[in-house]
Coordinates of C-alpha atoms and ligand atoms in Angstrom, one line a residue:
Chain A
M1 CA -18.6 28.0 87.9
K2 CA -21.8 30.0 87.8
T3 CA -24.2 28.5 85.4
V4 CA -26.9 31.2 85.4
S5 CA -26.7 33.1 82.2
T6 CA -27.9 36.7 81.9
F7 CA -29.2 35.5 78.5
L8 CA -32.0 33.2 77.5
S9 CA -32.0 31.0 74.4
L10 CA -35.0 31.5 72.1
E11 CA -34.7 28.1 70.6
A12 CA -33.4 24.8 71.8
P13 CA -29.8 24.7 70.7
G14 CA -28.6 21.8 68.6
P15 CA -26.4 18.9 69.7
R16 CA -23.7 19.8 72.2
V17 CA -20.1 18.9 72.3
R18 CA -17.6 19.0 75.1
V19 CA -15.0 21.7 75.3
W20 CA -12.6 22.5 78.1
L21 CA -12.6 25.9 79.9
D22 CA -9.6 26.4 82.2
G23 CA -9.4 22.6 82.5
A24 CA -13.1 22.0 83.3
P25 CA -15.5 20.4 80.9
L26 CA -18.3 22.5 79.4
H27 CA -21.0 21.4 77.0
L28 CA -21.7 23.9 74.2
P29 CA -23.8 23.7 71.0
H30 CA -21.7 22.4 68.1
G31 CA -21.0 25.1 65.5
A32 CA -22.4 27.9 67.6
N33 CA -20.6 31.3 67.8
L34 CA -18.1 30.6 70.6
A35 CA -18.5 34.0 72.4
A36 CA -22.3 33.6 72.3
A37 CA -22.2 30.0 73.5
L38 CA -20.0 30.9 76.5
L39 CA -22.3 33.8 77.5
A40 CA -25.3 31.5 77.2
A41 CA -23.4 29.0 79.4
G42 CA -23.1 31.6 82.1
V43 CA -19.4 32.5 81.5
N44 CA -19.5 36.2 82.4
T45 CA -15.8 37.1 82.3
F46 CA -13.5 36.2 79.4
R47 CA -10.3 37.6 80.5
G48 CA -8.5 40.1 82.8
T49 CA -6.7 43.0 81.2
A50 CA -3.0 43.0 81.0
C51 CA -2.6 46.4 82.7
S52 CA -4.9 46.2 85.7
G53 CA -6.4 42.8 85.6
A54 CA -9.9 44.3 85.2
P55 CA -12.5 41.7 84.1
R56 CA -13.7 41.9 80.5
A57 CA -16.3 40.2 78.4
P58 CA -17.6 40.5 74.8
Y59 CA -18.5 44.1 73.9
C60 CA -18.9 44.4 70.1
M61 CA -19.5 40.8 68.8
M62 CA -18.0 41.9 65.5
G63 CA -14.3 41.5 65.9
A64 CA -13.5 45.1 66.7
C65 CA -13.0 45.4 70.4
F66 CA -10.9 42.3 71.3
D67 CA -12.5 42.1 74.7
C68 CA -13.6 38.6 73.9
M69 CA -10.0 37.4 73.6
I70 CA -9.5 34.0 75.0
E71 CA -6.8 31.4 74.5
V72 CA -7.8 28.6 72.1
E73 CA -5.3 25.7 72.0
G74 CA -2.7 28.1 73.4
E75 CA -3.2 30.9 70.8
T76 CA -5.0 34.1 71.7
R77 CA -8.1 34.4 69.5
Q78 CA -11.3 36.5 69.4
A79 CA -14.1 34.2 70.6
C80 CA -16.7 36.2 68.7
L81 CA -15.1 35.2 65.4
L82 CA -14.9 31.4 66.2
E83 CA -17.4 28.6 66.2
V84 CA -17.6 25.8 68.8
A85 CA -15.8 22.7 67.9
E86 CA -15.4 19.4 69.8
D87 CA -12.7 19.2 72.4
M88 CA -11.6 22.9 72.0
R89 CA -9.2 23.8 74.8
L90 CA -9.9 27.3 76.1
T91 CA -8.1 29.2 78.8
R92 CA -8.9 32.7 80.1
P93 CA -5.9 34.9 80.3
G94 CA -5.8 36.5 83.7
A95 CA -9.4 35.9 84.5
P96 CA -10.6 35.4 88.0
G97 CA -11.3 31.8 89.0
D98 CA -15.1 31.5 88.8
A99 CA -16.5 34.6 87.3
Chain B
M1 CA -1.7 32.5 43.2
H2 CA -5.4 32.7 42.8
E3 CA -6.2 35.6 40.4
T4 CA -9.5 37.4 40.0
D5 CA -10.9 40.5 38.4
L6 CA -12.4 42.0 41.5
A7 CA -11.8 41.4 45.2
V8 CA -14.6 42.6 47.4
I9 CA -13.7 42.9 51.1
G10 CA -16.8 42.5 53.2
S11 CA -20.0 40.5 52.5
G12 CA -22.6 42.8 53.9
P13 CA -25.3 44.3 51.7
A14 CA -22.8 46.5 49.8
G15 CA -20.3 43.7 49.1
M16 CA -22.9 41.1 48.3
A17 CA -24.8 43.4 45.8
A18 CA -21.5 44.5 44.2
A19 CA -20.3 40.9 43.8
A20 CA -23.6 39.9 42.2
E21 CA -23.7 42.9 39.9
A22 CA -20.1 42.5 38.8
A23 CA -20.5 38.7 38.2
G24 CA -23.6 39.5 36.2
L25 CA -21.5 41.7 33.9
G26 CA -19.0 38.9 33.4
L27 CA -16.3 39.6 36.1
R28 CA -14.7 37.0 38.2
V29 CA -15.2 38.0 41.8
A30 CA -13.6 37.0 45.1
L31 CA -15.8 38.0 48.1
L32 CA -13.9 37.9 51.4
D33 CA -15.2 38.3 54.9
D34 CA -13.9 37.4 58.3
Q35 CA -17.4 36.2 59.2
P36 CA -18.0 32.5 58.2
R37 CA -21.2 33.4 56.4
P38 CA -22.4 36.2 54.2
G39 CA -24.8 38.9 55.5
G40 CA -22.6 41.6 57.1
Q41 CA -23.9 43.4 60.2
A42 CA -27.5 44.1 59.0
Y43 CA -28.1 40.6 57.7
R44 CA -25.7 38.6 60.0
D45 CA -26.2 34.9 59.5
V46 CA -29.5 35.4 57.7
D47 CA -29.3 32.0 56.0
R48 CA -29.1 30.1 59.3
V49 CA -32.1 31.9 60.9
G50 CA -35.2 29.7 61.3
P51 CA -38.8 30.9 61.1
M52 CA -39.1 31.7 64.7
R53 CA -36.0 33.9 64.9
G54 CA -36.9 35.3 61.5
A55 CA -40.3 36.5 63.0
V56 CA -38.5 38.1 65.9
L57 CA -36.0 39.9 63.7
G58 CA -38.6 41.1 61.2
P59 CA -39.1 41.2 57.5
D60 CA -36.4 43.8 56.8
F61 CA -33.9 41.3 58.2
V62 CA -35.0 38.2 56.3
D63 CA -35.1 40.3 53.1
G64 CA -31.3 39.9 53.2
R65 CA -31.8 36.4 51.8
R66 CA -32.4 38.1 48.4
L67 CA -28.7 39.2 48.5
T68 CA -27.2 35.9 49.8
A69 CA -29.1 33.9 47.2
A70 CA -27.7 36.1 44.4
L71 CA -24.2 34.9 45.4
D72 CA -24.9 31.5 43.9
D73 CA -23.1 32.4 40.7
P74 CA -20.2 30.4 39.3
R75 CA -18.1 33.6 38.8
I76 CA -18.3 34.4 42.5
S77 CA -16.1 32.7 45.0
H78 CA -17.2 33.5 48.5
L79 CA -14.4 33.1 51.0
G80 CA -16.0 33.0 54.4
G81 CA -13.9 33.2 57.6
A82 CA -11.2 35.2 55.7
G83 CA -9.9 38.1 57.6
V84 CA -8.0 40.5 55.2
W85 CA -4.9 41.7 57.0
A86 CA -3.2 43.6 54.2
I87 CA -4.0 45.0 50.7
E88 CA -1.0 45.8 48.6
P89 CA -1.2 48.1 45.5
G90 CA -1.5 46.2 42.3
F91 CA -3.5 44.4 44.1
T92 CA -2.4 41.6 46.3
I93 CA -4.9 40.7 49.0
C94 CA -3.4 39.1 52.1
Y95 CA -5.8 37.2 54.3
S96 CA -6.0 34.4 56.8
R97 CA -8.4 31.5 56.5
E98 CA -8.5 28.3 58.6
N99 CA -5.4 29.6 60.4
A100 CA -3.3 29.8 57.3
A101 CA -2.2 33.0 55.6
R102 CA -3.0 33.3 51.9
L103 CA -2.6 35.7 49.0
L104 CA -4.8 36.5 46.1
R105 CA -4.3 38.8 43.1
A106 CA -7.1 41.1 41.9
R107 CA -7.3 43.8 39.2
R108 CA -9.6 46.0 41.3
V109 CA -10.5 46.1 44.9
L110 CA -13.8 47.2 46.5
L111 CA -13.8 48.0 50.2
A112 CA -17.2 47.1 51.6
T113 CA -16.1 46.9 55.2
G114 CA -19.1 48.6 56.8
A115 CA -19.4 50.5 60.0
L116 CA -18.3 50.4 63.6
E117 CA -20.3 51.6 66.6
R118 CA -19.4 55.1 67.5
P119 CA -17.2 54.9 70.7
M120 CA -19.4 55.7 73.8
P121 CA -17.1 56.1 76.7
V122 CA -19.2 56.6 79.8
P123 CA -18.2 55.7 83.3
G124 CA -18.4 51.9 83.7
W125 CA -18.5 51.1 80.0
T126 CA -15.7 48.5 80.2
L127 CA -17.5 46.3 82.7
P128 CA -18.6 42.8 81.6
G129 CA -22.3 43.0 80.9
V130 CA -21.9 46.2 78.9
M131 CA -22.2 45.7 75.1
T132 CA -22.9 47.7 72.0
A133 CA -26.6 47.5 70.9
G134 CA -25.3 46.2 67.6
G135 CA -23.4 43.5 69.5
G136 CA -26.5 42.6 71.4
Q137 CA -28.4 42.3 68.1
I138 CA -25.8 40.0 66.8
L139 CA -26.3 37.7 69.7
L140 CA -29.9 37.6 68.8
K141 CA -29.4 37.2 65.1
Q142 CA -26.5 34.7 65.3
A143 CA -27.3 32.7 68.4
G144 CA -30.9 33.4 69.3
L145 CA -29.9 34.9 72.7
V146 CA -32.1 37.5 74.4
P147 CA -31.0 39.4 77.5
R148 CA -33.0 38.6 80.6
R149 CA -32.8 42.1 82.3
S150 CA -31.4 44.8 80.1
V151 CA -31.4 48.5 79.6
L152 CA -30.7 50.3 76.3
V153 CA -28.8 53.5 76.6
G154 CA -28.1 56.1 74.0
T155 CA -29.8 57.3 70.9
G156 CA -30.9 56.4 67.4
P157 CA -33.3 54.2 65.4
L158 CA -31.2 51.1 65.9
L159 CA -32.1 51.2 69.6
Y160 CA -35.8 51.1 68.8
L161 CA -35.3 48.3 66.3
F162 CA -33.4 46.2 68.9
A163 CA -36.0 47.0 71.7
V164 CA -38.8 45.9 69.4
Q165 CA -37.0 42.7 68.5
M166 CA -36.7 41.9 72.3
V167 CA -40.4 42.6 72.7
R168 CA -41.3 40.2 69.9
A169 CA -39.0 37.7 71.5
G170 CA -41.1 38.0 74.7
I171 CA -38.6 39.6 77.0
N172 CA -39.0 43.4 77.2
P173 CA -36.0 45.5 78.0
A174 CA -36.4 47.2 81.4
A175 CA -36.2 50.7 79.8
L176 CA -34.8 52.8 77.0
I177 CA -32.6 55.6 78.4
E178 CA -32.3 58.1 75.5
T179 CA -29.9 60.9 75.3
Q180 CA -31.5 63.1 72.6
T181 CA -33.6 66.0 73.7
R182 CA -36.8 67.6 72.5
G183 CA -34.7 70.5 71.2
D184 CA -32.9 68.1 68.9
L185 CA -36.2 67.0 67.5
A186 CA -37.2 70.6 66.9
R187 CA -34.0 71.3 65.1
A188 CA -34.3 68.1 63.1
L189 CA -37.8 69.2 61.8
R190 CA -36.0 71.9 59.8
H191 CA -35.0 69.0 57.5
M192 CA -38.7 68.4 56.6
G193 CA -37.8 68.2 53.0
G194 CA -35.8 65.1 53.6
L195 CA -38.7 63.6 55.6
F196 CA -40.9 63.4 52.5
G197 CA -38.2 61.6 50.6
G198 CA -37.7 59.3 53.5
W199 CA -41.3 58.8 54.3
G200 CA -41.0 55.0 54.5
Y201 CA -38.4 55.3 57.3
M202 CA -40.5 57.8 59.2
T203 CA -43.6 55.6 59.2
E204 CA -41.4 52.6 60.2
G205 CA -40.0 54.6 63.0
W206 CA -43.4 55.5 64.3
R207 CA -44.5 51.9 64.0
L208 CA -41.6 50.8 66.2
L209 CA -42.3 53.4 68.8
R210 CA -46.0 52.3 68.9
V211 CA -44.9 48.7 69.5
L212 CA -42.8 49.8 72.5
Q213 CA -45.5 52.0 73.9
R214 CA -48.1 49.2 73.7
A215 CA -45.7 46.8 75.3
G216 CA -45.2 49.2 78.1
V217 CA -41.5 49.7 77.7
P218 CA -40.5 52.9 79.5
R219 CA -38.6 55.5 77.4
I220 CA -36.7 58.2 79.2
V221 CA -35.7 61.0 76.8
G222 CA -33.0 63.7 77.5
A223 CA -31.0 61.6 80.1
Q224 CA -27.8 63.0 81.4
E225 CA -24.9 62.1 83.7
I226 CA -25.1 58.5 82.7
V227 CA -23.0 56.1 84.9
I228 CA -22.9 52.3 84.7
E229 CA -22.4 50.9 88.2
G230 CA -21.0 47.5 89.2
E231 CA -18.1 45.8 90.8
D232 CA -17.1 42.9 88.5
R233 CA -20.0 43.4 86.1
A234 CA -22.8 45.8 85.3
E235 CA -25.4 46.0 88.0
A236 CA -27.3 49.2 87.4
V237 CA -27.5 52.4 85.3
R238 CA -27.6 55.7 87.1
F239 CA -28.7 58.9 85.3
R240 CA -30.3 62.2 85.8
R241 CA -33.4 63.5 84.0
G242 CA -34.3 67.1 84.6
G243 CA -33.9 67.6 88.4
A244 CA -34.3 63.9 89.3
Q245 CA -31.7 61.2 89.8
H246 CA -32.7 57.6 88.8
R247 CA -31.1 54.2 89.2
L248 CA -32.2 51.2 87.2
P249 CA -30.9 47.7 88.2
C250 CA -30.0 45.4 85.3
D251 CA -27.6 42.6 84.1
T252 CA -26.9 43.9 80.7
V253 CA -26.5 47.4 79.3
F254 CA -26.5 48.1 75.6
L255 CA -24.9 51.3 74.4
H256 CA -25.5 53.0 71.1
H257 CA -25.2 56.5 69.7
G258 CA -24.8 55.9 66.0
V259 CA -22.4 54.1 63.7
V260 CA -19.4 55.5 61.9
P261 CA -17.4 54.2 58.9
N262 CA -14.9 51.5 59.7
P263 CA -11.7 53.2 58.7
Q264 CA -9.2 50.3 59.0
A265 CA -8.9 49.1 55.4
A266 CA -9.3 52.5 53.8
R267 CA -6.7 54.1 56.2
S268 CA -4.3 51.3 55.8
L269 CA -4.2 52.1 52.1
G270 CA -3.6 55.8 52.9
L271 CA -6.8 57.0 51.3
D272 CA -7.8 60.6 51.9
H273 CA -10.4 61.2 54.7
R274 CA -12.4 64.4 55.5
W275 CA -14.2 65.3 58.7
A276 CA -18.0 65.3 58.1
P277 CA -19.4 67.8 60.7
R278 CA -23.0 66.6 60.3
Q279 CA -22.2 63.0 61.0
Q280 CA -19.4 63.8 63.5
C281 CA -16.9 61.4 61.9
F282 CA -14.3 61.0 59.2
V283 CA -15.4 59.8 55.8
P284 CA -13.1 58.6 53.0
V285 CA -13.1 60.9 49.9
C286 CA -14.5 59.2 46.8
D287 CA -16.5 60.1 43.7
A288 CA -20.1 59.3 42.9
W289 CA -19.1 55.7 41.8
G290 CA -17.3 55.1 45.1
E291 CA -13.8 55.4 43.5
A292 CA -11.4 56.7 46.1
A293 CA -9.6 59.9 45.3
A294 CA -5.9 58.9 44.7
A295 CA -4.1 60.7 47.4
E296 CA -0.6 62.0 46.8
G297 CA 1.6 58.9 46.6
G298 CA -1.6 56.9 47.2
V299 CA -3.1 54.0 45.4
E300 CA -5.4 54.1 42.4
G301 CA -8.2 51.8 41.5
V302 CA -9.6 51.4 45.0
F303 CA -13.4 51.6 45.4
L304 CA -15.6 52.0 48.5
A305 CA -19.3 51.2 49.0
G306 CA -21.7 51.0 51.9
D307 CA -21.4 52.4 55.4
G308 CA -17.6 52.2 55.1
A309 CA -17.9 55.1 52.6
G310 CA -20.2 57.1 54.8
I311 CA -23.3 56.1 56.8
G312 CA -26.4 55.5 54.6
G313 CA -27.9 52.3 55.9
A314 CA -28.3 48.8 54.5
R315 CA -30.4 49.7 51.4
A316 CA -28.1 52.5 50.4
A317 CA -25.2 50.2 50.9
E318 CA -26.7 47.8 48.4
L319 CA -27.2 50.5 45.8
Q320 CA -23.7 51.9 46.2
G321 CA -22.3 48.4 45.8
R322 CA -24.0 48.0 42.5
L323 CA -22.9 51.5 41.3
A324 CA -19.3 50.7 42.1
A325 CA -19.6 47.4 40.3
L326 CA -20.9 49.2 37.1
R327 CA -17.9 51.5 37.1
I328 CA -15.5 48.7 37.7
A329 CA -17.0 46.6 34.9
E330 CA -16.8 49.6 32.6
G331 CA -13.2 50.3 33.6
L332 CA -12.3 46.7 32.8
G333 CA -13.9 46.9 29.4
R334 CA -17.0 44.8 30.1
I335 CA -19.5 47.4 29.3
G336 CA -19.4 50.8 27.6
S337 CA -20.0 54.1 29.4
D338 CA -23.4 54.5 27.9
E339 CA -24.6 51.2 29.3
R340 CA -23.0 52.0 32.6
D341 CA -24.8 55.3 32.8
G342 CA -28.1 53.8 31.7
R343 CA -28.0 51.1 34.3
A344 CA -26.8 53.6 37.0
K345 CA -29.7 56.0 36.5
P346 CA -32.5 54.2 38.3
L347 CA -30.0 53.2 41.1
R348 CA -29.0 56.8 41.6
R349 CA -32.7 57.8 41.8
Q350 CA -33.3 55.2 44.5
L351 CA -30.1 56.1 46.3
R352 CA -31.2 59.8 46.6
R353 CA -34.5 58.6 48.1
E354 CA -32.7 56.4 50.6
L355 CA -30.3 59.2 51.7
A356 CA -33.0 61.8 52.0
V357 CA -33.9 61.0 55.6
R358 CA -30.2 61.1 56.8
P359 CA -30.0 64.9 57.6
F360 CA -33.2 64.5 59.7
L361 CA -31.8 61.4 61.6
D362 CA -28.4 63.0 62.2
A363 CA -30.1 66.1 63.7
A364 CA -32.8 64.2 65.7
Y365 CA -30.4 61.7 67.2
P366 CA -27.0 63.5 67.7
P367 CA -24.2 61.7 69.5
F368 CA -24.4 61.9 73.3
A369 CA -22.4 65.0 74.3
E370 CA -21.0 63.5 77.5
A371 CA -19.5 60.6 75.6
L372 CA -17.9 63.0 73.1
R373 CA -16.4 64.9 76.1
P374 CA -15.9 62.2 78.7
D375 CA -14.9 63.4 82.2
D376 CA -11.2 63.0 83.1
T377 CA -11.6 59.7 85.0
T378 CA -13.5 57.9 82.2
M379 CA -11.6 55.2 80.4
V380 CA -11.3 56.0 76.6
C381 CA -8.8 53.4 75.3
R382 CA -10.2 50.1 76.5
C383 CA -7.2 48.0 75.5
E384 CA -4.5 50.0 77.2
E385 CA -6.8 51.5 79.9
V386 CA -6.1 55.2 79.1
T387 CA -8.4 57.8 80.5
A388 CA -9.7 61.0 79.0
G389 CA -7.8 63.0 81.6
E390 CA -4.5 61.4 80.6
I391 CA -5.2 62.3 77.0
R392 CA -5.9 65.9 77.9
R393 CA -2.8 66.1 80.0
A394 CA -0.8 64.9 77.0
A395 CA -2.4 67.6 74.9
A396 CA -1.4 70.2 77.6
Q397 CA 2.2 68.9 77.4
G398 CA 2.2 69.6 73.7
C399 CA 0.8 66.5 72.1
P400 CA -0.9 67.7 68.9
G401 CA -2.5 64.5 67.5
P402 CA -3.2 60.8 67.9
N403 CA 0.1 59.5 66.5
R404 CA 2.2 61.6 68.7
L405 CA 0.1 60.5 71.6
K406 CA 1.7 57.1 71.2
G407 CA 4.9 58.7 72.5
F408 CA 3.0 59.8 75.6
L409 CA 0.6 57.0 76.3
R410 CA -0.2 53.6 74.8
A411 CA -3.6 54.7 73.6
G412 CA -4.5 53.1 70.3
M413 CA -1.5 50.7 70.5
G414 CA -3.5 47.7 71.8
P415 CA -4.9 44.9 69.8
C416 CA -8.0 46.8 68.6
Q417 CA -5.7 49.4 66.8
G418 CA -8.0 52.2 67.8
R419 CA -11.2 50.6 66.3
V420 CA -13.1 51.4 69.5
C421 CA -11.4 54.6 70.8
G422 CA -9.9 56.2 67.6
L423 CA -12.6 58.7 67.0
A424 CA -12.9 59.6 70.6
V425 CA -9.2 60.2 70.9
T426 CA -9.3 62.5 67.9
Q427 CA -12.2 64.5 69.3
I428 CA -10.8 64.8 72.8
L429 CA -7.4 66.0 71.4
A430 CA -9.1 68.4 68.9
E431 CA -11.1 70.0 71.7
A432 CA -8.1 70.2 74.0
T433 CA -5.8 71.8 71.4
G434 CA -8.4 74.0 69.7
Q435 CA -7.6 72.4 66.4
S436 CA -10.2 71.0 63.9
P437 CA -10.5 67.2 63.7
D438 CA -9.0 67.4 60.2
E439 CA -5.9 69.1 61.6
T440 CA -5.8 66.7 64.5
G441 CA -6.0 63.7 62.2
Y442 CA -6.4 60.0 63.1
F443 CA -4.2 57.1 64.1
H444 CA -2.0 55.8 61.3
I445 CA -3.3 52.4 60.5
R446 CA -0.7 49.9 59.3
P447 CA -1.1 46.3 58.3
P448 CA -1.8 43.7 59.6
I449 CA -5.2 45.2 60.1
K450 CA -6.5 41.8 61.3
P451 CA -4.7 39.6 63.8
L452 CA -2.2 37.3 62.2
T453 CA -1.2 34.3 64.2
L454 CA 2.3 32.9 64.0
G455 CA 0.9 29.6 62.8
A456 CA -0.9 31.3 59.9
L457 CA 2.3 33.1 58.9
A458 CA 4.4 29.9 59.2
A459 CA 2.0 28.2 56.8
L460 CA 2.6 31.0 54.3
A461 CA 6.4 31.0 54.7
E462 CA 6.6 27.2 54.3
T463 CA 5.0 27.1 50.9
G464 CA 5.8 30.6 49.6
E465 CA 3.3 32.2 47.3
A466 CA 1.8 29.0 46.2
V467 CA -0.1 28.8 49.4
G468 CA -2.2 31.6 48.2
T469 CA -4.2 29.2 45.9
D470 CA -7.4 29.0 47.8
K471 CA -9.1 25.7 46.9
T472 CA -12.5 26.9 47.5
A473 CA -14.6 26.1 44.5
P474 CA -16.1 29.1 42.8
G475 CA -19.6 29.8 43.9
Q476 CA -19.2 27.7 47.0
G477 CA -21.2 30.3 48.8
D478 CA -21.9 29.2 52.3
A479 CA -24.9 31.1 51.0
A480 CA -26.8 28.0 49.8
Ligands
FAD501 C1 -22.9 45.9 65.2 C2 -23.8 46.5 64.2 C3 -25.1 46.0 64.0 C4 -25.9 46.6 63.1 N1 -27.2 46.1 62.9 C5 -28.0 46.6 62.0 C6 -29.4 46.2 61.7 O1 -29.8 45.3 62.4 N2 -30.1 46.7 60.8 C7 -29.7 47.7 60.0 O2 -30.4 48.2 59.2 N3 -28.4 48.2 60.2 C8 -27.6 47.7 61.1 N4 -26.3 48.2 61.3 C9 -25.8 49.3 60.4 C10 -25.0 48.7 59.3 O3 -23.9 49.5 59.1 C11 -25.9 48.5 58.0 O4 -26.2 49.8 57.5 C12 -25.3 47.6 56.9 O5 -25.0 46.4 57.5 C13 -24.1 48.3 56.2 O6 -23.8 47.4 55.2 P1 -22.3 47.3 54.6 O7 -22.4 46.3 53.5 O8 -21.8 48.6 54.3 O9 -21.4 46.7 55.8 P2 -21.6 45.5 56.8 O10 -22.9 44.9 56.7 O11 -21.1 46.0 58.1 O12 -20.6 44.4 56.2 C14 -19.2 44.6 56.3 C15 -18.5 43.3 56.4 O13 -17.1 43.5 56.2 C16 -16.4 42.6 57.0 N5 -15.0 43.1 57.2 C17 -14.7 44.3 57.7 N6 -13.3 44.4 57.7 C18 -12.8 43.2 57.2 C19 -11.5 42.7 56.9 N7 -10.4 43.4 57.2 N8 -11.4 41.4 56.4 C20 -12.5 40.7 56.2 N9 -13.8 41.1 56.4 C21 -13.9 42.4 56.9 C22 -17.2 42.5 58.3 O14 -17.0 41.3 58.9 C23 -18.6 42.6 57.7 O15 -19.3 41.4 57.6 C24 -25.5 47.6 62.3 C25 -24.2 48.1 62.4 C26 -23.3 47.5 63.4 C27 -21.9 48.1 63.5
FES502 S1 -16.5 40.9 71.2 FE1 -15.4 42.5 70.3 S2 -13.9 41.5 69.3 FE2 -15.1 39.9 70.0

């Protein structure tokens, strides 16, 4: 997985916890906004669309667009409305392998 | 079931100010928001922002703490992380919190659900790396993230504010590609009267532009034919200015051409809406206190405040929230009408001053024409991947409005329920059929207006109504 983020963190983030993304471990700041934490970790694609498989990533960050949808413990949720918790199991519906 | 006098949906400036005012007049208030913490869009997560981020975001942002601090009142229960998915007349508020559905009964309801970014369908806008400017700002406010190599595209003061915040953070945007023209500015100057009322905003605007100039951030005004290029993500923005084509490489593109009222909650209640030509959007019909006009067969006792009632900005939202609270307290017998009017008078004076600058702003920064009339191949409905051309073809085959469109295409039937494309769909259909936006109408919005997981519903079904008792201690604002 690419780890170069297109974003830079202004401040050193707090303590990190392990989460699982498509089965691989990832260390994200505890309690951080999940969509933001994934972007900061260099995750550039969150899902592929159901119709054409086109890649998507967070667009609005306010719960409106649903382009940040990701599976959390098997349920489809909006990553921009969640906070990072230890051992979260995330899967990206229809996302290409390493984007 | 948890019972309260007033349920406020949305804890932005409008909702927070309304809750504090109502509680001060003796009402019990439940303040619900799907965000974990109070602040809304303007003051997102303001209580968690440290000194450094506070300096980047600026004094207007940290001023929001005034509002979050006022939530520390035993009569207010702030329910963070509570997405309201249905409001039933009477009122029963249905919401999900911690993945369980809950109910709450309230005598009055105030919708303070704020604004959405105006849809900006340009070629390439669905690529990863393209976000709304407001969304980019949320990354900065909530997570302290700054884009390494970004371009801001569109129009309006929010673009300047965001660009200046990036400059303060030490990473300048590569450029501002602005869509308004010098002609727009000339037309806007006819609203000089408003400029005097809104003098504070004008000087603030100049100050922001000076910062950008001194930092050497290029501004291109009057850009056209904007296209975002990229294979799997945004790689560059192409545009024309005058006779010349330009191409700017970047990782992140921020789009913005104004905000519009978030219609979901108001529409789900069947409230009347009217097209506002100056603001190019629908606004709910309500009186000077924010009480919604009871539509035929509609619900009574619903109030609106803030940008959800018509765009006025964060300070206007706060004043409108307080005005609505005064009327609600009077209606519930807490104060007499003389006291209500006495307290309202200075608020109304301030509100007039706040709103004075709006006609100028609306004229100086009009929506980007190409995004209002996207070319046929541009995607409009992001969820179901429907293009502008498909919508126009449906219109040519006799589709008169957004709801009939669902019989032709799946536009608006995806998870976002038209939040992102709804206004664009109305405008494209209106133009294609030669009808007005009012005649064309808008998507019918039906509950649930927020996603409801099966797990959450199961929790409600298991325990029946009793599950609605939210154990949150009153005043447990995450505000502290
Ligand atoms: C993305 C974005 C960023 C912005 N940034 C700025 C800024 O930096 N500065 C500025 O001056 N203006 C900004 N604005 C403009 C904004 O509209 C402000 O004028 C101001 O925040 C409006 O205040 P409000 O109280 O009306 O609504 P908001 O502040 O938008 O608050 C509304 C709240 O309602 C909640 N909500 C909506 N629907 C539901 C529901 N069904 N259930 C539960 N909760 C719900 C939302 O989560 C939100 O917290 C921004 C707008 C947007 C869309
Ligand atoms: S980014 Fe739009 S819903 Fe999460």
